[in-house]
PDB file of C-alpha atoms and ligand atoms in Angstrom:
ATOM      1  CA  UNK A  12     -20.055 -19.096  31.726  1.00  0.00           C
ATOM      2  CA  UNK A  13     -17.716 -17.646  28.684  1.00  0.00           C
ATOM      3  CA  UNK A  14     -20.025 -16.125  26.352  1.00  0.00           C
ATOM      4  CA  UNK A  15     -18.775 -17.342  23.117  1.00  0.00           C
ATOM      5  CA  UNK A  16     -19.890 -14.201  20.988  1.00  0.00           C
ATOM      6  CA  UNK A  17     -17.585 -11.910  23.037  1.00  0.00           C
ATOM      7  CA  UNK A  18     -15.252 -10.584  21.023  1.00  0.00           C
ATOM      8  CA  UNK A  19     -12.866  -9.171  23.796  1.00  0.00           C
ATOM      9  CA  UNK A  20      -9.421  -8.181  23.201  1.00  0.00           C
ATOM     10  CA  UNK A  21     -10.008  -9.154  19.520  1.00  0.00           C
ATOM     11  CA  UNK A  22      -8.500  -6.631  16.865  1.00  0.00           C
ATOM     12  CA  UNK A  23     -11.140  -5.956  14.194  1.00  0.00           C
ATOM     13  CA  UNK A  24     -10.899  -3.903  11.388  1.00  0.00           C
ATOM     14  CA  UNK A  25     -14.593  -2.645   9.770  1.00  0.00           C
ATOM     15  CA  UNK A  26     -14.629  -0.792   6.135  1.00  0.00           C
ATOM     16  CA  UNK A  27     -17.742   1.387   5.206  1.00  0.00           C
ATOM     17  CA  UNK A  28     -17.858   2.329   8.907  1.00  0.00           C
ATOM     18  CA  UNK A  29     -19.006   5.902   8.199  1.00  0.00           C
ATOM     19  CA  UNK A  30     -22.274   4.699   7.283  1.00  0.00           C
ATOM     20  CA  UNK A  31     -25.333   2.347   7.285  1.00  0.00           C
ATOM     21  CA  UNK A  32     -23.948  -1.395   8.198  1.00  0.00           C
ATOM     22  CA  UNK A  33     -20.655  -0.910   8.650  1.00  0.00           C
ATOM     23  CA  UNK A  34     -20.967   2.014  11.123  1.00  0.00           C
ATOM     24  CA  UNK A  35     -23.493  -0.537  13.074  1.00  0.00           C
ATOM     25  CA  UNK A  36     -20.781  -3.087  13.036  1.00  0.00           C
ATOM     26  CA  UNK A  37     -18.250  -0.873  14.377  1.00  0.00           C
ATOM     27  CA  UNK A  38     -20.255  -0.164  17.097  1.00  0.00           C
ATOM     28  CA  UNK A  39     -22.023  -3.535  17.833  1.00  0.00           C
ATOM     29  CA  UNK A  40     -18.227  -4.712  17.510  1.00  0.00           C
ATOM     30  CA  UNK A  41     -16.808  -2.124  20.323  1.00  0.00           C
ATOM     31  CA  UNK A  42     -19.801  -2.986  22.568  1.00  0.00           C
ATOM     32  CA  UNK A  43     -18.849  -6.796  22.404  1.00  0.00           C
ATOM     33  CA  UNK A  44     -15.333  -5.582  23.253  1.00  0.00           C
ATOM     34  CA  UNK A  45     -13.132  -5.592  20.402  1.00  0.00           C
ATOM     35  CA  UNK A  46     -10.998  -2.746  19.381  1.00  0.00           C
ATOM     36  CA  UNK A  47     -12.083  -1.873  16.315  1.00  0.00           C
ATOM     37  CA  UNK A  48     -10.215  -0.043  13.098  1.00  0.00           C
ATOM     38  CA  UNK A  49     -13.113   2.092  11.279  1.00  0.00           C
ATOM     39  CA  UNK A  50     -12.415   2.670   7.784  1.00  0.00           C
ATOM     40  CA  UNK A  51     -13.770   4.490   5.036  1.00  0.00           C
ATOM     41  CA  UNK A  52     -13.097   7.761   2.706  1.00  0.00           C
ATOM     42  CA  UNK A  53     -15.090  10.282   5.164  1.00  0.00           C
ATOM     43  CA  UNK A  54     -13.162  10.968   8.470  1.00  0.00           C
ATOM     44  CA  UNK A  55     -16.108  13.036   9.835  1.00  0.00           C
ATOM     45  CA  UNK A  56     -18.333  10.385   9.331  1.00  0.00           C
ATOM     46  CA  UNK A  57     -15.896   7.877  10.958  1.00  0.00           C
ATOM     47  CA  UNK A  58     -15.486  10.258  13.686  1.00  0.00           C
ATOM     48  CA  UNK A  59     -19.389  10.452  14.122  1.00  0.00           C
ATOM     49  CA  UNK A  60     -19.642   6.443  14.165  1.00  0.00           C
ATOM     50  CA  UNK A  61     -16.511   6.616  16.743  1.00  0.00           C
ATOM     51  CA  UNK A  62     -18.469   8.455  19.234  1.00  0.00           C
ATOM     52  CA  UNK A  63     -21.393   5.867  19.600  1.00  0.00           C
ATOM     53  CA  UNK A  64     -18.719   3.457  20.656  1.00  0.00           C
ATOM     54  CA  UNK A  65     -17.508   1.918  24.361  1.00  0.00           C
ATOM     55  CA  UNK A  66     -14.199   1.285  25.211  1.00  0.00           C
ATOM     56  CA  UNK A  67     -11.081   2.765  23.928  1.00  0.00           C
ATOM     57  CA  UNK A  68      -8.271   1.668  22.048  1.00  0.00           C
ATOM     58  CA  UNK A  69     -10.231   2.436  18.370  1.00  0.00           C
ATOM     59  CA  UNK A  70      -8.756   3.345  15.435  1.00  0.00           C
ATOM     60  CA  UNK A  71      -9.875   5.310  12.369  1.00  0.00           C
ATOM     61  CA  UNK A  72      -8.369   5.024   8.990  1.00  0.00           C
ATOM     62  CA  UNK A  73      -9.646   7.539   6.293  1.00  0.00           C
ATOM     63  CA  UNK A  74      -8.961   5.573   2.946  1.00  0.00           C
ATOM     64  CA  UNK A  75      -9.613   5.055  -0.463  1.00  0.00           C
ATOM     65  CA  UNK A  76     -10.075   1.493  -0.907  1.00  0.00           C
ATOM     66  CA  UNK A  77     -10.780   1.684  -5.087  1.00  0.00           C
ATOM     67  CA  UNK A  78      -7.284   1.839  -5.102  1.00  0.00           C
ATOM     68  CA  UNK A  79      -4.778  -0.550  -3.203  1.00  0.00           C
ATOM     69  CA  UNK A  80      -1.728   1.618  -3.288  1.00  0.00           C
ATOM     70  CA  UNK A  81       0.109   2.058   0.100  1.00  0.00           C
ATOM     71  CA  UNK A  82      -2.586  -0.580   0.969  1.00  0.00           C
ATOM     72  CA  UNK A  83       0.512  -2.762   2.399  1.00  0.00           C
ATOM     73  CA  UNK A  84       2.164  -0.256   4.601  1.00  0.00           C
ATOM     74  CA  UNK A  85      -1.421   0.784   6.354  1.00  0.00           C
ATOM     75  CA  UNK A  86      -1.967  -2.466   7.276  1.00  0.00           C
ATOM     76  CA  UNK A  87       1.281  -2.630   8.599  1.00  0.00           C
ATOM     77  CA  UNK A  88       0.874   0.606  10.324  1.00  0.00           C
ATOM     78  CA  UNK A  89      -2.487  -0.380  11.774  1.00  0.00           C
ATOM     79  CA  UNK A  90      -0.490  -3.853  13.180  1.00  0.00           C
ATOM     80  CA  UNK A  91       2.248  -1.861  14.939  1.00  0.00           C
ATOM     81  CA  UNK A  92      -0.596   0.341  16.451  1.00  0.00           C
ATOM     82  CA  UNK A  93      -3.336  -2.339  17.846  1.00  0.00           C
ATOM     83  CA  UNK A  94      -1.721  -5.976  17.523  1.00  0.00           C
ATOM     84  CA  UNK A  95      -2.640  -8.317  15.150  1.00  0.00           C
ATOM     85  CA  UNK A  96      -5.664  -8.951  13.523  1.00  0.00           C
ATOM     86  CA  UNK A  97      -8.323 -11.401  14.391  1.00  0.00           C
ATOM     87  CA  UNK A  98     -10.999  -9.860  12.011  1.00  0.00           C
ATOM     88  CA  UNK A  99     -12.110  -8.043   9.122  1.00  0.00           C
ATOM     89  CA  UNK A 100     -15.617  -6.871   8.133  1.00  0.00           C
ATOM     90  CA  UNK A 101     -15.533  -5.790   4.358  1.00  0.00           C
ATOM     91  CA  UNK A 102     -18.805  -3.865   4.332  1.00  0.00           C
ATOM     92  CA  UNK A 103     -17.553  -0.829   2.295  1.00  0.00           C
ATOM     93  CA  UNK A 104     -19.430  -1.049  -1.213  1.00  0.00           C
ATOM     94  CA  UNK A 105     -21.768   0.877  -3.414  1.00  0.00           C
ATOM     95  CA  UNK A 106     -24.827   0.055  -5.532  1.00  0.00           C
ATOM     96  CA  UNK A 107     -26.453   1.430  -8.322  1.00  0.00           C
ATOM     97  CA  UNK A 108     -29.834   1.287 -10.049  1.00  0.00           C
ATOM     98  CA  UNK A 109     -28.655   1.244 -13.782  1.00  0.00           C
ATOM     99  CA  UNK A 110     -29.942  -0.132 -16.919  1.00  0.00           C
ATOM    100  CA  UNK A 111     -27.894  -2.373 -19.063  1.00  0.00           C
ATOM    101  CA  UNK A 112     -27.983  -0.156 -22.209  1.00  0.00           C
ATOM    102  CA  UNK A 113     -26.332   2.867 -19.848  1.00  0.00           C
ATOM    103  CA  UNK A 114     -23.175   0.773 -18.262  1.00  0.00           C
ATOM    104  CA  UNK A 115     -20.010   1.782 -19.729  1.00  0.00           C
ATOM    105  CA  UNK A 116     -16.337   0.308 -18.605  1.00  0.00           C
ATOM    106  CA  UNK A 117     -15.770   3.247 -16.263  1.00  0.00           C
ATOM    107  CA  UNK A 118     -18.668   2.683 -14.237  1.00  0.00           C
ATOM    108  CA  UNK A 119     -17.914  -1.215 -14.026  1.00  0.00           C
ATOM    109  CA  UNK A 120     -14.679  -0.669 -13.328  1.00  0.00           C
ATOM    110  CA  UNK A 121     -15.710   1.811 -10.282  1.00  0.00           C
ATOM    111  CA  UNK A 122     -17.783  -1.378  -9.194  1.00  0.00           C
ATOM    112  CA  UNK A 123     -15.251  -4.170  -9.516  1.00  0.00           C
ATOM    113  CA  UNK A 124     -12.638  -2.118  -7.842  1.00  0.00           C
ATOM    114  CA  UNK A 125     -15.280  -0.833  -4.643  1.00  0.00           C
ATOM    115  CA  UNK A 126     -16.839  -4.079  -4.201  1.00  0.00           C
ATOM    116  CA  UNK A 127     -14.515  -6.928  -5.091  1.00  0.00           C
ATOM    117  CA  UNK A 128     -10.883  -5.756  -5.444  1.00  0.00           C
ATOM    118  CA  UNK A 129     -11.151  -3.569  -2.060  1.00  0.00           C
ATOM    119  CA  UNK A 130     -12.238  -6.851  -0.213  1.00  0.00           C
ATOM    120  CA  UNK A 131      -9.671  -8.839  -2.527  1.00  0.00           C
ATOM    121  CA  UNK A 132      -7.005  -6.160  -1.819  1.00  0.00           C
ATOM    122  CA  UNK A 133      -7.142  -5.708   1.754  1.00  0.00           C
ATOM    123  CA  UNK A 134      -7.843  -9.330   3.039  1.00  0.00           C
ATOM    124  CA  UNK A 135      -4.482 -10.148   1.206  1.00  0.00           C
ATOM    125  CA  UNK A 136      -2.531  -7.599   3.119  1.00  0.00           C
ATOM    126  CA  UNK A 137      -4.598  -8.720   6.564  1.00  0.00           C
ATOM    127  CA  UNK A 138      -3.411 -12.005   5.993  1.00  0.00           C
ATOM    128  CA  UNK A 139       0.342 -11.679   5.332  1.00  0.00           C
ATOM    129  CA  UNK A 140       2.583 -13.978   8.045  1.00  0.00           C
ATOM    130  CA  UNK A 141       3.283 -11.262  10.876  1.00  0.00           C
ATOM    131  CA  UNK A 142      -0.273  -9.289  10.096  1.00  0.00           C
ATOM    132  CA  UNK A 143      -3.029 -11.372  11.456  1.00  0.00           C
ATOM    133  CA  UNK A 144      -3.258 -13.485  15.256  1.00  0.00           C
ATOM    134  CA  UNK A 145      -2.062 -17.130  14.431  1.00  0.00           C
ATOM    135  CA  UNK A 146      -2.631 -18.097  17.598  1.00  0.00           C
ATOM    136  CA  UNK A 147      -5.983 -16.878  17.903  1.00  0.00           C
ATOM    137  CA  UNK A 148      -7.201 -17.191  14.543  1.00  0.00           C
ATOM    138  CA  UNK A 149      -8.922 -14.328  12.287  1.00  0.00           C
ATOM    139  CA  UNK A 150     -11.955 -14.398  10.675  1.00  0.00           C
ATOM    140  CA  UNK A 151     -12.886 -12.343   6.944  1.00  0.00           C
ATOM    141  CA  UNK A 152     -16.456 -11.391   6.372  1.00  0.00           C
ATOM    142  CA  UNK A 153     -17.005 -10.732   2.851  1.00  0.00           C
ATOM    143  CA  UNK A 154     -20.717  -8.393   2.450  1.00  0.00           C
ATOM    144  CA  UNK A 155     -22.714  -9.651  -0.996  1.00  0.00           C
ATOM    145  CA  UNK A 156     -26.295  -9.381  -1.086  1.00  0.00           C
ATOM    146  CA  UNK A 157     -29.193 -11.229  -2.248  1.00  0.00           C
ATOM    147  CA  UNK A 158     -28.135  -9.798  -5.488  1.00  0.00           C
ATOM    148  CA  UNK A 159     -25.378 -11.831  -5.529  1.00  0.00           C
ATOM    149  CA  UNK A 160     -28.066 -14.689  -5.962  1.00  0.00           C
ATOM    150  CA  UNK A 161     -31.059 -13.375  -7.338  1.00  0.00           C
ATOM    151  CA  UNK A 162     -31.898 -10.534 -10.090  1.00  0.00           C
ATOM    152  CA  UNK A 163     -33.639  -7.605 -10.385  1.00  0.00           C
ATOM    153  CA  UNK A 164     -33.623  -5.179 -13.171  1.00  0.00           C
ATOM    154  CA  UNK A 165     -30.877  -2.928 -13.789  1.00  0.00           C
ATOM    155  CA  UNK A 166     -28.838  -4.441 -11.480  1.00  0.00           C
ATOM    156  CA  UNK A 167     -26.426  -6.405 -13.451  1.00  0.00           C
ATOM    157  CA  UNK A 168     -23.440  -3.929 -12.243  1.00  0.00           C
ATOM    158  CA  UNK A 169     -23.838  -4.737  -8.984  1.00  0.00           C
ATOM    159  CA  UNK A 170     -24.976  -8.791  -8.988  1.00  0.00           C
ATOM    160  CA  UNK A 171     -22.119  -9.107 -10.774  1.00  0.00           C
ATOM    161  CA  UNK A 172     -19.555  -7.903  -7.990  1.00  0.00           C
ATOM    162  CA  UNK A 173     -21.851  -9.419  -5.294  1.00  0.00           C
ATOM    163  CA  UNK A 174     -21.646 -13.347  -6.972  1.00  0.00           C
ATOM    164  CA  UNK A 175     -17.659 -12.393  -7.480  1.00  0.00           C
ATOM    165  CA  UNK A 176     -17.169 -12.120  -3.827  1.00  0.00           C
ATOM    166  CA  UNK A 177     -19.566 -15.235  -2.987  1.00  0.00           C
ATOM    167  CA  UNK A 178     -17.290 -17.099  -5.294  1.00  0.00           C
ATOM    168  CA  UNK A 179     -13.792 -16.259  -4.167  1.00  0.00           C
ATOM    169  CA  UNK A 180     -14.940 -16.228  -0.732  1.00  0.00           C
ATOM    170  CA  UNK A 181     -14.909 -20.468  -1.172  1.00  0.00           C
ATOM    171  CA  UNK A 182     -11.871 -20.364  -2.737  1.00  0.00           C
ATOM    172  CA  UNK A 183     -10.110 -18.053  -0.325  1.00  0.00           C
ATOM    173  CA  UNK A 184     -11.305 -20.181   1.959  1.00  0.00           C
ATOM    174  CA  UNK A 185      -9.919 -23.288   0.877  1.00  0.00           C
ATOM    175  CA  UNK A 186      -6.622 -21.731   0.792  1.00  0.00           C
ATOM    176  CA  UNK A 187      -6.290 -19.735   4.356  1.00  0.00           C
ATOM    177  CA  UNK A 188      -7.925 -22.608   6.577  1.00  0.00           C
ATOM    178  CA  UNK A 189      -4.411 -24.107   7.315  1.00  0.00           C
ATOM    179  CA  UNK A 190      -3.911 -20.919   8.915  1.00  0.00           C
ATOM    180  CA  UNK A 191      -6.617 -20.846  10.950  1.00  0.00           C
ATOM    181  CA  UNK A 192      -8.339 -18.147   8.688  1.00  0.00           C
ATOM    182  CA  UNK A 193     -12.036 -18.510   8.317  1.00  0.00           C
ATOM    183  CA  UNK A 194     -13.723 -16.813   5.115  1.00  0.00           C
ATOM    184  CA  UNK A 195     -17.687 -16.423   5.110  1.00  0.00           C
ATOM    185  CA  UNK A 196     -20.123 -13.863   3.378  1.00  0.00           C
ATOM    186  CA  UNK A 197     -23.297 -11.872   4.474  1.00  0.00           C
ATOM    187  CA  UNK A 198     -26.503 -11.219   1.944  1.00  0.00           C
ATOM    188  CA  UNK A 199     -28.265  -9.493   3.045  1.00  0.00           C
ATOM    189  CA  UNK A 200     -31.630  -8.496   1.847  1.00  0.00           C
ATOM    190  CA  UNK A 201     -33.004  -4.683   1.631  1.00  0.00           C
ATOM    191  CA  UNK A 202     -31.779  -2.625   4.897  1.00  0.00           C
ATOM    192  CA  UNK A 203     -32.998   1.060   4.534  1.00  0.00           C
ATOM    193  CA  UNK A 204     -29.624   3.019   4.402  1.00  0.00           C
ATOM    194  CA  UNK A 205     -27.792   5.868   2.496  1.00  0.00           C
ATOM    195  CA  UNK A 206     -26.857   3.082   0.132  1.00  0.00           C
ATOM    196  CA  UNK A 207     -30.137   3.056  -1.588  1.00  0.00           C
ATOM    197  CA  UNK A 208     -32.574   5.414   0.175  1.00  0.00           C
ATOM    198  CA  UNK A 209     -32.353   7.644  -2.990  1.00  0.00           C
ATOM    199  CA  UNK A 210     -32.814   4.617  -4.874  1.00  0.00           C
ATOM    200  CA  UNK A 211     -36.040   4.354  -6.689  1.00  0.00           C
ATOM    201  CA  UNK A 212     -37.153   1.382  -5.091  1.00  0.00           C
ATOM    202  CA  UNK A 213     -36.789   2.963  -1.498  1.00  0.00           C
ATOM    203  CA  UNK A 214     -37.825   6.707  -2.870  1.00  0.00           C
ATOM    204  CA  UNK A 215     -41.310   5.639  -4.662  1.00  0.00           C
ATOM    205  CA  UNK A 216     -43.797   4.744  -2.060  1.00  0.00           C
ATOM    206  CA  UNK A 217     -45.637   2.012  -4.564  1.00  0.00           C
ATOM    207  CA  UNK A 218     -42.128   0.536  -5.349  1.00  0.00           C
ATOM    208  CA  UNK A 219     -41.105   0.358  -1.760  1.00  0.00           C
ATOM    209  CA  UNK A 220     -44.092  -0.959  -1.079  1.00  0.00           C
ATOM    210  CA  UNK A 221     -43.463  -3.753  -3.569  1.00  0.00           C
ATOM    211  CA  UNK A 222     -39.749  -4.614  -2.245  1.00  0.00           C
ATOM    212  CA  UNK A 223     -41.487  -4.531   1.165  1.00  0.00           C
ATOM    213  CA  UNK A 224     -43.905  -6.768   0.540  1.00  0.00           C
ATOM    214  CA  UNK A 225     -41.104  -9.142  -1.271  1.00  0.00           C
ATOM    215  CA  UNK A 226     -39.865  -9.616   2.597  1.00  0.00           C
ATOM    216  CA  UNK A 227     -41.605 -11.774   3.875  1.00  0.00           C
ATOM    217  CA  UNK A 228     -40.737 -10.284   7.631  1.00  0.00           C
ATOM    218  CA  UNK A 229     -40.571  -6.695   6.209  1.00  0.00           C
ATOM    219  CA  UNK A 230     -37.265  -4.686   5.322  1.00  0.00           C
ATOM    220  CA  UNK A 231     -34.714  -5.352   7.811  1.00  0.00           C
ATOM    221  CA  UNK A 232     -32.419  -3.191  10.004  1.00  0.00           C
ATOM    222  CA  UNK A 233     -28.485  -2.775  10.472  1.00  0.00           C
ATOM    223  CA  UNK A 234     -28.746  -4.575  13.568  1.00  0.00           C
ATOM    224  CA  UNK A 235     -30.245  -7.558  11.500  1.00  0.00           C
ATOM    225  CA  UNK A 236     -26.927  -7.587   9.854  1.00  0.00           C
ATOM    226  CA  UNK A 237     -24.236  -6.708  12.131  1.00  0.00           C
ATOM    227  CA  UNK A 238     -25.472  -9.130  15.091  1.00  0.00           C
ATOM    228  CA  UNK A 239     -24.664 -12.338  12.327  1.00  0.00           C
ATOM    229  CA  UNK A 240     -20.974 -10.462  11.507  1.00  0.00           C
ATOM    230  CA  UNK A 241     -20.552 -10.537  15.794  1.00  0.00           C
ATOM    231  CA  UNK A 242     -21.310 -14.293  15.390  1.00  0.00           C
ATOM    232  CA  UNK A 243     -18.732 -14.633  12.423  1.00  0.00           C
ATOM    233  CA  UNK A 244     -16.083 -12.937  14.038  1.00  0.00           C
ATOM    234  CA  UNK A 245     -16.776 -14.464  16.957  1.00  0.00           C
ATOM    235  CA  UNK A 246     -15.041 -17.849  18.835  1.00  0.00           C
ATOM    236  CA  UNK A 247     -18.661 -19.083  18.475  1.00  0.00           C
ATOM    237  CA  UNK A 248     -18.217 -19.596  14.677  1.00  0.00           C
ATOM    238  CA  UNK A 249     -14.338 -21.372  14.796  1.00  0.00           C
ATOM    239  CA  UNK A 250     -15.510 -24.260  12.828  1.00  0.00           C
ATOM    240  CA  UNK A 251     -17.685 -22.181  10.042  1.00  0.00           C
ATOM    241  CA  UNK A 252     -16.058 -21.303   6.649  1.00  0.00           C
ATOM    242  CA  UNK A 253     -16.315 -20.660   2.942  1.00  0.00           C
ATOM    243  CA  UNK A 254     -20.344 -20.216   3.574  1.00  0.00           C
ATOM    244  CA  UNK A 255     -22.666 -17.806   2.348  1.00  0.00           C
ATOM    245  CA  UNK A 256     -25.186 -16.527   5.404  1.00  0.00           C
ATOM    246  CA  UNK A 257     -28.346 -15.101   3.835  1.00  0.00           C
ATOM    247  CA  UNK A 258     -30.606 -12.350   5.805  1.00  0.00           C
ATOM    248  CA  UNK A 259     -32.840 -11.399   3.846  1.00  0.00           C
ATOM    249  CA  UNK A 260     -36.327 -11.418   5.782  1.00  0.00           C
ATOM    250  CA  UNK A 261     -37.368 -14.435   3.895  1.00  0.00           C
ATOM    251  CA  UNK A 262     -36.692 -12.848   0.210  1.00  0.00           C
ATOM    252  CA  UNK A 263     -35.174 -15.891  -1.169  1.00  0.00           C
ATOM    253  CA  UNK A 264     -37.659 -18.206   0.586  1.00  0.00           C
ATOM    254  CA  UNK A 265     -40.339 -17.273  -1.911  1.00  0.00           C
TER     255      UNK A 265
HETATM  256  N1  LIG B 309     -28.469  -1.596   2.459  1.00  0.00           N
HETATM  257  C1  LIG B 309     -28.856  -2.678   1.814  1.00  0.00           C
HETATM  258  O1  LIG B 309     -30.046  -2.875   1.512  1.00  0.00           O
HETATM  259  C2  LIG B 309     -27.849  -3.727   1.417  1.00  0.00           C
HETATM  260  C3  LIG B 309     -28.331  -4.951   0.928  1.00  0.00           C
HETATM  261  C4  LIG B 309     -27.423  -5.923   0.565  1.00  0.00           C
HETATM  262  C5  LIG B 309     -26.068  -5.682   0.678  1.00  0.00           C
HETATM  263  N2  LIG B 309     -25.623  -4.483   1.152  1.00  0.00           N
HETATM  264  C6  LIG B 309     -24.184  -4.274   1.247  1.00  0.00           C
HETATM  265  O2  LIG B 309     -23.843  -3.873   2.550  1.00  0.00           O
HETATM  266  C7  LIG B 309     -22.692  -3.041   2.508  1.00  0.00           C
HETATM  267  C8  LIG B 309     -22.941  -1.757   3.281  1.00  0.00           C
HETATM  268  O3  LIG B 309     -24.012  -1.082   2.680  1.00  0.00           O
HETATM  269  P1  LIG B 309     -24.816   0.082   3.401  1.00  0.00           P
HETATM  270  O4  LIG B 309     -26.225  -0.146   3.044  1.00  0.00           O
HETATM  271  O5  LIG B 309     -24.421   0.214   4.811  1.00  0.00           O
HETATM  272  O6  LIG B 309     -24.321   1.338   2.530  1.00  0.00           O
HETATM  273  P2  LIG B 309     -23.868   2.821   2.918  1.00  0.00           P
HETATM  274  O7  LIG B 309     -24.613   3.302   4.110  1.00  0.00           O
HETATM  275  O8  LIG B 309     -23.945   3.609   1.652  1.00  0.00           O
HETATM  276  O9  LIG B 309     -22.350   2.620   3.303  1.00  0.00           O
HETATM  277  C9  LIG B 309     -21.375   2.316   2.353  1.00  0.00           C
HETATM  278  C10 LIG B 309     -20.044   2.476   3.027  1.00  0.00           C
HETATM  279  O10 LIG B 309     -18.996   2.143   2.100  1.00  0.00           O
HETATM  280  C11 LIG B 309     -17.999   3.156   2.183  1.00  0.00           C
HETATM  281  N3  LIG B 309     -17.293   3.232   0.910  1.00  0.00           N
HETATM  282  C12 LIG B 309     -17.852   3.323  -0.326  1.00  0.00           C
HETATM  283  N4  LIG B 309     -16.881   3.426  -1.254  1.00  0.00           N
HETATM  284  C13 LIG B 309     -15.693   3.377  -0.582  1.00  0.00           C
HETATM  285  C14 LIG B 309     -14.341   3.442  -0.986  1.00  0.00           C
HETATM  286  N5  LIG B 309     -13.987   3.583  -2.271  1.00  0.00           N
HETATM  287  N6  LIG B 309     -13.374   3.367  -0.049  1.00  0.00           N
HETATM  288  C15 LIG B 309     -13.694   3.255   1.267  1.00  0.00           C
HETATM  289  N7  LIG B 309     -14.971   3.169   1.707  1.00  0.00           N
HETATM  290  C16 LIG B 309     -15.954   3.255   0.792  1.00  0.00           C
HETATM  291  C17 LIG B 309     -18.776   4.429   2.504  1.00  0.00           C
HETATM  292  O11 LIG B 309     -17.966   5.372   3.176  1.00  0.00           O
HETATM  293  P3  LIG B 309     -17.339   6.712   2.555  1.00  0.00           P
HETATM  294  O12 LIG B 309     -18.345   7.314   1.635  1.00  0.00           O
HETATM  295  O13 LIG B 309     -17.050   7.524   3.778  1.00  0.00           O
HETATM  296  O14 LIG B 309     -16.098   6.262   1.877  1.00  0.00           O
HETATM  297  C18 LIG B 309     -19.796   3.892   3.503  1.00  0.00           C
HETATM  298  O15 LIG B 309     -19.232   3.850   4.807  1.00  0.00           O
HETATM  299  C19 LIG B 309     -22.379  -2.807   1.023  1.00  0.00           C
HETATM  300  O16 LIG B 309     -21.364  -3.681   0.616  1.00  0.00           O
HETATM  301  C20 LIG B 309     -23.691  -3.164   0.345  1.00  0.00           C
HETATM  302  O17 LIG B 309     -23.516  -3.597  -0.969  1.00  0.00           O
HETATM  303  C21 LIG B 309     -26.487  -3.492   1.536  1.00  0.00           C
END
């Protein structure tokens, strides 16, 4: 029988792969048989997530994505290297524990431009006519968070980027199904990861124990994450878009 997760011969390009989820998804990606473009700022790192991959045929891509210039002629460049594109994990972000009296412009602006207008940016460029399979279809994965739903103290920065990208996720949706591009998020709940294990609410054992206990299946795992961005990517999900998947270990359910 086909299995209908495989994502064989697929082209998939995963930001924030030097770390945490995204280097998880590059790998759970590579063992499902796509040929994956890793991207982030840290080519060591990238490197380091490269060698816990199968198969050949990767790519990595040290880039800023804060910043969109040149964006158009990498993607280009990646094209003429692997094919076209059939996916894109946008799992490059960063997070902050700050309260609302300490958030100046700069800082939001460092948010906006990691977490939405990287996503924005490069999911444009992916799906220019000549960039991305037609035939085959593509599929963008947007990564919010629970966040992007619910509060928490000093998190306005970041809930703020994560409901952005729920939001234009529907729209961008809308607009790319005629061309067979599908546009879905992740939220996921707390995964223990450089993201936020200096993060008080990892770092203090009572706090940690609090956000634990908030899960109703305890804190999850990259795994958790990357195995529903296989499905999304995936032939298995062709007629799924402009939804929001939440895996949070029951946080929301409360
Ligand atoms: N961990 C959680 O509990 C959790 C919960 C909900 C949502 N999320 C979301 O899941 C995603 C991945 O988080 P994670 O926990 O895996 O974090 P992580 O381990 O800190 O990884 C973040 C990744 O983003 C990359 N990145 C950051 N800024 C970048 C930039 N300007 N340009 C290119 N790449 C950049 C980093 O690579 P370089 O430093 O090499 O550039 C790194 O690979 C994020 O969007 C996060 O908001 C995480």
């Amino acid at each position: 029988m086909n299995n209908p997760f495989s994502l064989e011969s697929k082209v998939i390009i995963v930001t924030g792969a030097s770390s945490g989820i995204g280097a998880q998804c590059a790998i759970d990606c590579s063992k499902m048989g796509a040929k994956v473009v890793l991207v982030a700022r840290n080519e060591e790192r990238l490197r380091q997530t490269l060698n816990q991959m199968e198969g050949d045929g990767h790519m990595i891509l040290a880039l800023d994505l804060s910043s969109s210039d040149g964006l158009k002629e990498v993607i280009k460049d990646v094209v003429s290297k692997m094919g076209k594109i059939n996916g894109v994990v946008n799992c490059a972000g960063m997070s902050s524990v700050t309260p609302l009296k300490m958030i100046t412009d700069g800082q939001l602006d460092q948010f906006f431009r990691t977490n939405v207008y990287s996503a924005i940016n490069l999911s444009k460029e992916v799906t220019r006519v000549g960039n991305f399979d037609k035939e085959a279809g593509c599929s963008i994965v947007f990564f919010a968070s629970i966040m992007g739903l619910v509060g928490e103290k000093c998190k306005t920065m970041y809930s703020a980027t994560k409901g952005a990208l729920i939001a234009a996720s529907r729209s961008m949706a809308c607009e790319l199904a005629k061309n067979k591009v599908r546009v879905n998020v992740v939220s996921p709940g707390a995964i223990e990861t450089p993201i936020n294990a200096r993060l008080p609410h990892m770092a203090d054992a009572e706090l940690r124990k609090e956000l634990e206990e908030k899960h109703l299946l305890g804190l999850g795992e990259c795994a958790d994450i990357s195995n529903a961005c296989i499905y999304l990517l995936s032939d298995a999900a062709k007629w799924v878009t402009g939804q929001n998947f939440i895996i949070d270990g029951g946080y929301t359910a409360r």
